[in-house]
Coordinates of C-alpha atoms in Angstrom, one line a residue:
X1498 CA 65.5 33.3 -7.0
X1499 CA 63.7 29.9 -7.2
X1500 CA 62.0 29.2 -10.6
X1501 CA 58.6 27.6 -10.2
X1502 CA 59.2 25.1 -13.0
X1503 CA 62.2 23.2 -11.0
X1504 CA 61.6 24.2 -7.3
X1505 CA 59.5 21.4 -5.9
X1506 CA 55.8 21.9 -4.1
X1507 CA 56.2 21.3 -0.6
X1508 CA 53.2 20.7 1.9
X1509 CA 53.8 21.2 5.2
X1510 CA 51.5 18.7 7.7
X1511 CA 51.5 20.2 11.5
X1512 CA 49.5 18.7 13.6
X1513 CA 48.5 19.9 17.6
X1514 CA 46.5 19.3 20.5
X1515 CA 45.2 22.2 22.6
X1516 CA 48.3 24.2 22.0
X1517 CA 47.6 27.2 20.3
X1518 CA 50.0 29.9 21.6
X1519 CA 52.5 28.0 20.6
X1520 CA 51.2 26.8 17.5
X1521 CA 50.3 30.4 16.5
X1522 CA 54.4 30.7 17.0
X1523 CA 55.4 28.3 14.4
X1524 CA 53.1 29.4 12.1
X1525 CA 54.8 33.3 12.3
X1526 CA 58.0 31.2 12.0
X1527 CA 57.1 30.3 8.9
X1528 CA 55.9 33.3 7.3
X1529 CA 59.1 34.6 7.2
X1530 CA 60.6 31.7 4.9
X1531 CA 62.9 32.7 2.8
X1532 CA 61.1 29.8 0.5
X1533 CA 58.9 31.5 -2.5
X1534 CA 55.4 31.3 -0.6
X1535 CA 53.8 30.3 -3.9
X1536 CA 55.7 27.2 -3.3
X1537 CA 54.3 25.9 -0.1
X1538 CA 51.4 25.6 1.3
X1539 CA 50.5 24.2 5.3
X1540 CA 48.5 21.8 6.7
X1541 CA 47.5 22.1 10.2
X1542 CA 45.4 19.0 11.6
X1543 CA 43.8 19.7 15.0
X1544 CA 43.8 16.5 16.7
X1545 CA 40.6 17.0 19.2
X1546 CA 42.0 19.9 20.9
X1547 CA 39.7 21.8 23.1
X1548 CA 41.4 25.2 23.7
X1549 CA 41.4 28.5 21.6
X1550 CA 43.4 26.4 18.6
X1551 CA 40.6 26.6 15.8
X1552 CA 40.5 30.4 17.2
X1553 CA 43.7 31.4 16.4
X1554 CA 43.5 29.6 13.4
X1555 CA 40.8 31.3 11.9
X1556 CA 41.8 34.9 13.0
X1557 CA 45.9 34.4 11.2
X1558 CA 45.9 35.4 8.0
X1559 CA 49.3 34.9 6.9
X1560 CA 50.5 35.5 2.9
X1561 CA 51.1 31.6 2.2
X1562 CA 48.4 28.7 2.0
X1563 CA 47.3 27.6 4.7
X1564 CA 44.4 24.8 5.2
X1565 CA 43.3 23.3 9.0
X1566 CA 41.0 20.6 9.5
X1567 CA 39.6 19.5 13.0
X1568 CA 39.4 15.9 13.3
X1569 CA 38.0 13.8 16.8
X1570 CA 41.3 13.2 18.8
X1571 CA 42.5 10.1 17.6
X1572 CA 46.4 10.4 18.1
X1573 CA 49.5 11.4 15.8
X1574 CA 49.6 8.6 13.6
X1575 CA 46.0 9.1 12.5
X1576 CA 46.3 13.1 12.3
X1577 CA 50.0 12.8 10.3
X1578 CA 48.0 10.9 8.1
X1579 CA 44.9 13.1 7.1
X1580 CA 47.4 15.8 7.0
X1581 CA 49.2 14.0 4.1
X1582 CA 46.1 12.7 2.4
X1583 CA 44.9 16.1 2.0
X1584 CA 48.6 17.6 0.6
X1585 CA 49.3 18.9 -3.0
X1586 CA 53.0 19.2 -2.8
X1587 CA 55.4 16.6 -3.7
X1588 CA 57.1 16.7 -0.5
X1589 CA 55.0 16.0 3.2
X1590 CA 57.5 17.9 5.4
X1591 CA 56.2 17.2 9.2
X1592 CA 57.0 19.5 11.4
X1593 CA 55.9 19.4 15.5
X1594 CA 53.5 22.4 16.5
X1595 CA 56.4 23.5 19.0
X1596 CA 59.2 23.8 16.4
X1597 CA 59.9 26.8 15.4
X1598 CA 61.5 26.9 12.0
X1599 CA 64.9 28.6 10.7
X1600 CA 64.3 31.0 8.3
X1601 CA 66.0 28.7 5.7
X1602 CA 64.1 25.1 6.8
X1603 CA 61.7 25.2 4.1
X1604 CA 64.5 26.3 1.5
X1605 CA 67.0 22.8 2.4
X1606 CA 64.2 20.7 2.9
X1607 CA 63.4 21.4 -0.9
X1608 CA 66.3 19.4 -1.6
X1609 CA 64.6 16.2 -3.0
X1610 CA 66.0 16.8 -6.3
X1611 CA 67.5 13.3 -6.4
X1612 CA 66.0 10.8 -9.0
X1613 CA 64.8 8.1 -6.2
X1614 CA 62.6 9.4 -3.5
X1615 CA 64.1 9.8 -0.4
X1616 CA 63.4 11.0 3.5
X1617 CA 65.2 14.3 4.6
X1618 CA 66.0 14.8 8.2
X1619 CA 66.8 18.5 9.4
X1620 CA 68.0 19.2 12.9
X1621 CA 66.2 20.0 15.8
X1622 CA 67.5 22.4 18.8
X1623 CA 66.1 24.1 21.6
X1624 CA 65.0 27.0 21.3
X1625 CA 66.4 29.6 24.1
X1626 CA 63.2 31.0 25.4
X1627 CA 62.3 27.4 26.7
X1628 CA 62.0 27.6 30.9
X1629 CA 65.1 27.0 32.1
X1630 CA 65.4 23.7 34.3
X1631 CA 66.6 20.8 33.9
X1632 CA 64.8 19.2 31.4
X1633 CA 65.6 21.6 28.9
X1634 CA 69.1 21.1 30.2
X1635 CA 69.0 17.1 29.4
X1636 CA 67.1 17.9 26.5
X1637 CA 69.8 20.5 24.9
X1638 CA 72.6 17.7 26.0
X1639 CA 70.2 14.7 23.7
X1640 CA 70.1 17.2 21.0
X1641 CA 74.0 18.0 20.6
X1642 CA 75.0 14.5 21.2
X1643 CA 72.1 12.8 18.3
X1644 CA 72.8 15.2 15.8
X1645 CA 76.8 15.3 16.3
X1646 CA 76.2 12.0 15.1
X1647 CA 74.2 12.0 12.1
X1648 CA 77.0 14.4 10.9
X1649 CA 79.6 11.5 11.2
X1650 CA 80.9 10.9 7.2
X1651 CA 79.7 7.3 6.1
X1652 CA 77.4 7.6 9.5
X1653 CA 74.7 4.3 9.0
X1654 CA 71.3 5.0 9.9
X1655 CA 69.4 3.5 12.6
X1656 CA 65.8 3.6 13.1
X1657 CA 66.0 5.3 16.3
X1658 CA 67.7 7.8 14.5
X1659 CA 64.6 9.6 12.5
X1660 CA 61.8 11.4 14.4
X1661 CA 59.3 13.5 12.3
X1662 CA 59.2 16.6 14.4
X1663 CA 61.7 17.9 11.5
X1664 CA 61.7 15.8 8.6
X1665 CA 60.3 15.8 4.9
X1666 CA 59.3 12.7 2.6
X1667 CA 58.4 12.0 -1.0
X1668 CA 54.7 12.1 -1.0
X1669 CA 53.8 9.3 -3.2
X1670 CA 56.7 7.3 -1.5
X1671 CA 54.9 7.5 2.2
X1672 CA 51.6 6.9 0.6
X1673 CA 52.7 3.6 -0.7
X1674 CA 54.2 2.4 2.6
X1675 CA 50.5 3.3 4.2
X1676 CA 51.4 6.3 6.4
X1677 CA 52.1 5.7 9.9
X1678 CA 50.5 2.8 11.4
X1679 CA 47.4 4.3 13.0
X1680 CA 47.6 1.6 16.0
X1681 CA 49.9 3.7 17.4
X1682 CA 47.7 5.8 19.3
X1683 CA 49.1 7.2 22.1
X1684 CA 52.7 8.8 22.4
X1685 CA 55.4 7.3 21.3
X1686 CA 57.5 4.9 18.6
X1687 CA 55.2 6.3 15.8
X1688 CA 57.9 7.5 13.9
X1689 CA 60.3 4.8 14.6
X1690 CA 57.8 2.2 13.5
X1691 CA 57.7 4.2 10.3
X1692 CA 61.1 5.0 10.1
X1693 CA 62.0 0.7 10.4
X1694 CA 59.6 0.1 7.3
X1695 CA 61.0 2.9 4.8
X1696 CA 64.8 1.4 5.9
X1697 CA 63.2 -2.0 4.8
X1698 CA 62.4 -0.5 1.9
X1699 CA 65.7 0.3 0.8
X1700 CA 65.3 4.3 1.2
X1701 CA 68.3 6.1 2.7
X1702 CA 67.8 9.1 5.0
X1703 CA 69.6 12.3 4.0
X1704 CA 70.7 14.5 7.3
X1705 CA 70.8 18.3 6.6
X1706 CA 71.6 20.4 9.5
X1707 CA 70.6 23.5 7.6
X1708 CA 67.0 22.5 7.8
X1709 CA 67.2 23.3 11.2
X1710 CA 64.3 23.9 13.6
X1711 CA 63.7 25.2 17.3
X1712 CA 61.6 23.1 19.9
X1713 CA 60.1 25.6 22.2
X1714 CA 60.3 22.9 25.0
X1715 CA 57.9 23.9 28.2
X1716 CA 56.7 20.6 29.2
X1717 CA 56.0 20.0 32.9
X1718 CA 57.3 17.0 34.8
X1719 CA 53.8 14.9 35.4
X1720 CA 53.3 15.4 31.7
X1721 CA 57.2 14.1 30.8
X1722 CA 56.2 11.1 33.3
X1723 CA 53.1 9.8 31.5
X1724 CA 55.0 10.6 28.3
X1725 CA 57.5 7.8 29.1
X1726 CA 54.6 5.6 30.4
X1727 CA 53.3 5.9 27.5
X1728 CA 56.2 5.0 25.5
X1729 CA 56.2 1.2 27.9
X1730 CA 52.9 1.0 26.2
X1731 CA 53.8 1.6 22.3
X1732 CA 57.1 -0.3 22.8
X1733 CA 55.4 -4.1 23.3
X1734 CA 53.0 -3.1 20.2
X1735 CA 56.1 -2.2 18.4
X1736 CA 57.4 -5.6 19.5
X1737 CA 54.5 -7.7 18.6
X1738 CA 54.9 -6.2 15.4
X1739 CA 58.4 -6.3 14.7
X1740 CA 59.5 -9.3 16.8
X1741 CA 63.2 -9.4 14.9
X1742 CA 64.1 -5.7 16.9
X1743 CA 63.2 -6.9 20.5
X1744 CA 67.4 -6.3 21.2
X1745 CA 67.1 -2.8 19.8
X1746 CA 64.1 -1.5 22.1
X1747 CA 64.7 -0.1 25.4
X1748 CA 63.6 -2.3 27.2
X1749 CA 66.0 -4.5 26.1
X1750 CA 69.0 -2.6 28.5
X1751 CA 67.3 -5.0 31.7
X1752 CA 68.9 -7.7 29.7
X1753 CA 72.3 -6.7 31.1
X1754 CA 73.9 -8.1 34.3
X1755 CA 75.5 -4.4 35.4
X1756 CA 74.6 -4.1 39.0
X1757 CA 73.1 -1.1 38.1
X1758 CA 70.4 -2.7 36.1
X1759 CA 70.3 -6.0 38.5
X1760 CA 69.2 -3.4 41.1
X1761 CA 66.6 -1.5 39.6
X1762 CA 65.2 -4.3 37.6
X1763 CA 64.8 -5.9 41.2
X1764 CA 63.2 -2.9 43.1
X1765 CA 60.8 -2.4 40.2
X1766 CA 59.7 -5.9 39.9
X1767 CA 59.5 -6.9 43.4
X1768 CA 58.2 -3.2 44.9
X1769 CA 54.4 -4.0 46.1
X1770 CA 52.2 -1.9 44.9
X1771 CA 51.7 0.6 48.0
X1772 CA 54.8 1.5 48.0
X1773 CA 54.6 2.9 45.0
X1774 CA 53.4 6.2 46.1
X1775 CA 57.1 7.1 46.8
X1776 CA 57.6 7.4 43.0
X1777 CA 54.7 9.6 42.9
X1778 CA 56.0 11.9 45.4
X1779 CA 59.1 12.2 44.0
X1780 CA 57.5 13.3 40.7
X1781 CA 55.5 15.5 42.6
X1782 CA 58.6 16.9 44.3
X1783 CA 60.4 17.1 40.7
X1784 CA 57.4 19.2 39.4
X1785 CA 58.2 21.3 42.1
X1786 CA 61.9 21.7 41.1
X1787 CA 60.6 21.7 37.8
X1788 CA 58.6 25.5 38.2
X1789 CA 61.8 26.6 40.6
X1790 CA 63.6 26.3 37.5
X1791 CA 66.5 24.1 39.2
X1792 CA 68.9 22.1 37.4
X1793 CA 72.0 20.2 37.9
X1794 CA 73.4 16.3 38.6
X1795 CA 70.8 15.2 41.1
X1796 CA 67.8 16.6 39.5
X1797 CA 69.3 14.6 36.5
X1798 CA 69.6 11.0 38.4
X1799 CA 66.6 12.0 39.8
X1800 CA 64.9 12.4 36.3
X1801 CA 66.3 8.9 35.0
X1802 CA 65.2 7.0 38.0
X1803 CA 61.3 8.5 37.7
X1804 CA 61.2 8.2 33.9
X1805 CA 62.4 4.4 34.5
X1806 CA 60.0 3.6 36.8
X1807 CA 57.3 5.4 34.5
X1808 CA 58.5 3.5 31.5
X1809 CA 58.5 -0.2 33.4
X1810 CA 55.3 0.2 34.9
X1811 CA 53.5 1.7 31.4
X1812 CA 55.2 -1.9 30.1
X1813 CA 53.9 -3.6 32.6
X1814 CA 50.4 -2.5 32.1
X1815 CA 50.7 -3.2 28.3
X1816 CA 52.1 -6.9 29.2
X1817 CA 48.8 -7.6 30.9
X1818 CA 50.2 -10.6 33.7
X1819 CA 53.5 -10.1 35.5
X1820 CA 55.4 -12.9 34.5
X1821 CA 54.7 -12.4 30.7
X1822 CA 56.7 -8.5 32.0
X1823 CA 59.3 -10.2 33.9
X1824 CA 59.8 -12.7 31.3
X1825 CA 59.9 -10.0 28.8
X1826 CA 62.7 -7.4 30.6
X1827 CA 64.5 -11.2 31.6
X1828 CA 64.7 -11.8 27.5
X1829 CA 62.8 -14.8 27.8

């Protein structure tokens, strides 16, 4: 049995947009902790949402402490943060509104008992009632290949590496690196942007596989598509910021001179604009497959080619004149 006087505090920070079903899934999830509920309390942050969330919210009544606060919809870095601000524990463990926790997550992710403060990553899989299709299939492929790896003995850590759908951090340890960088305000490179500055800070990440969590994954294919646009977007700001990574970014693989790359680097960049609309169909066409719940090779080429295309042109946008894009994917 834990004792109160050893086992530390740990505040839980979830954060969601106009998902409540789901989030009303995690949240049952963790009600049956194994963790000593006096010893946890959760922070849900509603990020703008306009759906039934502050509903459900109001109607659970579980047996731990829970606290939600509505806040304008201002983006993930900005919600992670008032989420953390408002914590008691010693340990922010940050959780997405779509995993859906082990019945042991809370219990390893107590494991800061080191003497220097630390970042615990648990491991995320997907969880089996997700629509089957072929996201989920590319998604559960990512999964066991990513944390296969963190498992490696004397594995070194990469920024890329931690993503804080599943992952727990000394409180007074994120406070004094200032959070996530609230410029981030869209999808994507959030984490990673955080996760570059606490490696700069000497702090080294702790994988436990035990804290293990389930992403109920249902996303759609227009949504996955504006997802990676999105991620273009974020990826200049995190180059303008951290100039000294440009070779570890993704946009960085057009530097290569594989005739793969050579080819789409030249269809994307030379492709006028109405022709365009052929990307759109396909997406269109994938959503399609999407609902059918199909999966397989093609649907998988298929899916690379669109989420390229999606990427480029959200990097394109951000870049603001073509040649400062084509000078950028050129590695000029």
């Amino acid at each position: 049995m834990s004792d109160l006087k050893t086992e530390p505090l740990l505040s839980v920070v979830i954060i969601t947009y106009n998902r409540g079903k789901i989030l009303l899934s995690s949240l049952e999830a963790l009600a049956l902790q194994t963790y000593r509920k006096e010893l946890f309390e959760v922070i849900v942050v509603v990020d703008g949402s306009t759906d039934n969330t502050m509903e459900i919210l109001a109607k659970f009544s579980p047996d731990f402490r829970l606290k939600f606060l509505y806040q304008k919809n201002s983006g993930a870095s900005s919600a992670r943060n008032k989420g953390a601000k408002e914590a008691i524990g010693k340990i922010a463990l940050f959780l997405d509104d779509d995993i859906i926790a082990d019945k042991e997550l809370l219990s390893e992710h107590a494991q800061h008992k080191r003497k220097e403060p630390m970042i615990l990553l648990g491991k995320i899989g997907v969880h089996p009632s997700s629509p089957e299709n072929f996201l989920k299939a590319g998604l559960e492929k990512w999964s066991d290949e990513q944390f296969s790896k963190l498992e490696k003995e004397g594995y070194k850590f990469s920024f890329k590496d931690i993503y804080f759908a599943n992952a727990s951090i000394d409180k007074k340890l994120f406070l004094r690196l200032g959070g996530f960088d609230e410029t981030f305000n869209s999808y994507g490179e959030e984490d990673r942007e955080l996760a570059l500055r606490l490696l700069k800070s000497g702090v080294s990440p702790v994988y436990n596989p035990k804290a293990l969590g389930y992403q109920y994954y249902d996303k759609d294919f227009k949504k996955y598509c504006e997802d990676f646009f999105s991620v273009g977007k974020a990826d200049l700001k995190f180059y303008l910021k951290h100039g000294e990574m440009k070779q570890q970014l993704r946009f960085s693989k057009y530097y290569q001179n594989s005739k793969k790359i050579m080819f789409f680097k030249k269809l994307f960049i030379s492709l006028p604009d109405f022709l365009s609309i052929n990307f759109y169909f396909l997406k269109s066409l994938m959503q399609i497959a999407l609902k059918m719940g199909l999966k397989g090779t093609l649907f998988g080429k298929i899916q690379v080619l669109t989420r390229e295309f999606y990427y480029l042109k959200g990097l394109r946008k951000a870049c603001g004149s073509k040649e400062s894009f084509i000078n950028l994917i050129n590695g000029v």
